[in-house]
C-alpha angles and dihedrals in degrees: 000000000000097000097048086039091058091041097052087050089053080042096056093044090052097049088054095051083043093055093038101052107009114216133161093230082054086051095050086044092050097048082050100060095036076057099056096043091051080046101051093046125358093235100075092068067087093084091051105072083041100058088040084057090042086049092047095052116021108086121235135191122254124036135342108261099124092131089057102055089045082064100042087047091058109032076052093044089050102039082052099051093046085054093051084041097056103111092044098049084055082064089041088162097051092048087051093063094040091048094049093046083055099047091039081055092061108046095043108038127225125319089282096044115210112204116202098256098070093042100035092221086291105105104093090042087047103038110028110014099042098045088043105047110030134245091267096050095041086050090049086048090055091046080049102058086048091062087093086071108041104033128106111279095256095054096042096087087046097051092039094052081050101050094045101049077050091057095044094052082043091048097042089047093051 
């Protein structure tokens, strides 16, 4: 988890320069990075379809190109990712299994699945965030996805891109 960790936060940074001062060489870095992270662990193909909406809707200054360097994010993002893929394209049968077990993973759970009713979208928060990082830094992370609302004007777009990517990965995972 440390490399795709590392990756969506580059990600992340990436997607903020992009939407502050659109460029095309901002576009290509953050498809590389949205690449990498698909590449080190599946799951962070989750960041993709969220920077391509972030690119759709945040204005930006200069001109409209948006679709553009949604375009230029994900041929970069996917090229990325085959690259990183090589070795494993070269055992295409093999990728394909791995690839289905994976996707299977994710739509049906664990072998106990847990629906949300019973668990009221809390589990992961109850039995995996809170042990492992404590009361005071969990209560540091929840003041943290309110700075959207309270910050100063210029760094609400940034914070808020941040928080909600946080809530999608925690979403998707619970």
């Amino acid at each position: 988890d440390i490399f795709v960790s590392a990756f969506l936060v580059l990600a992340l940074a990436a997607l903020i320069r992009l939407l502050r001062e659109p460029a095309p060489h901002r576009a290509i870095l953050l498809g590389l990075f949205v690449g990498l992270a698909a590449g080190s662990k599946y799951i962070g193909t989750l960041i993709l379809p969220f920077a391509v909406i972030a690119i759709l809707l945040v204005p930006t200054p200069g001109p409209e190109r948006r679709w553009l360097r949604a375009a230029t994010v994900t041929g970069t993002s996917i090229g990325t990712f085959l690259l990183i893929m090589l070795p494993a394209i070269r055992r295409i049968d093999r990728w394909e299994r791995g690839v289905d077990f994976e996707l299977k993973h994710s739509m049906l759970g664990h072998d106990v699945p847990l629906p949300l009713r019973f668990t009221w979208g809390l589990f992961h928060l109850r039995e995996s965030l809170w042990p492992g990082i404590g009361t005071p830094l969990l209560a540091l992370g929840l003041i943290g996805l309110a700075a959207p609302f309270v910050a100063a004007r210029e760094r609400r777009m940034p914070l808020a891109l941040i928080a909600g990517f946080t809530l999608l990965w925690y979403v998707v995972h619970e």
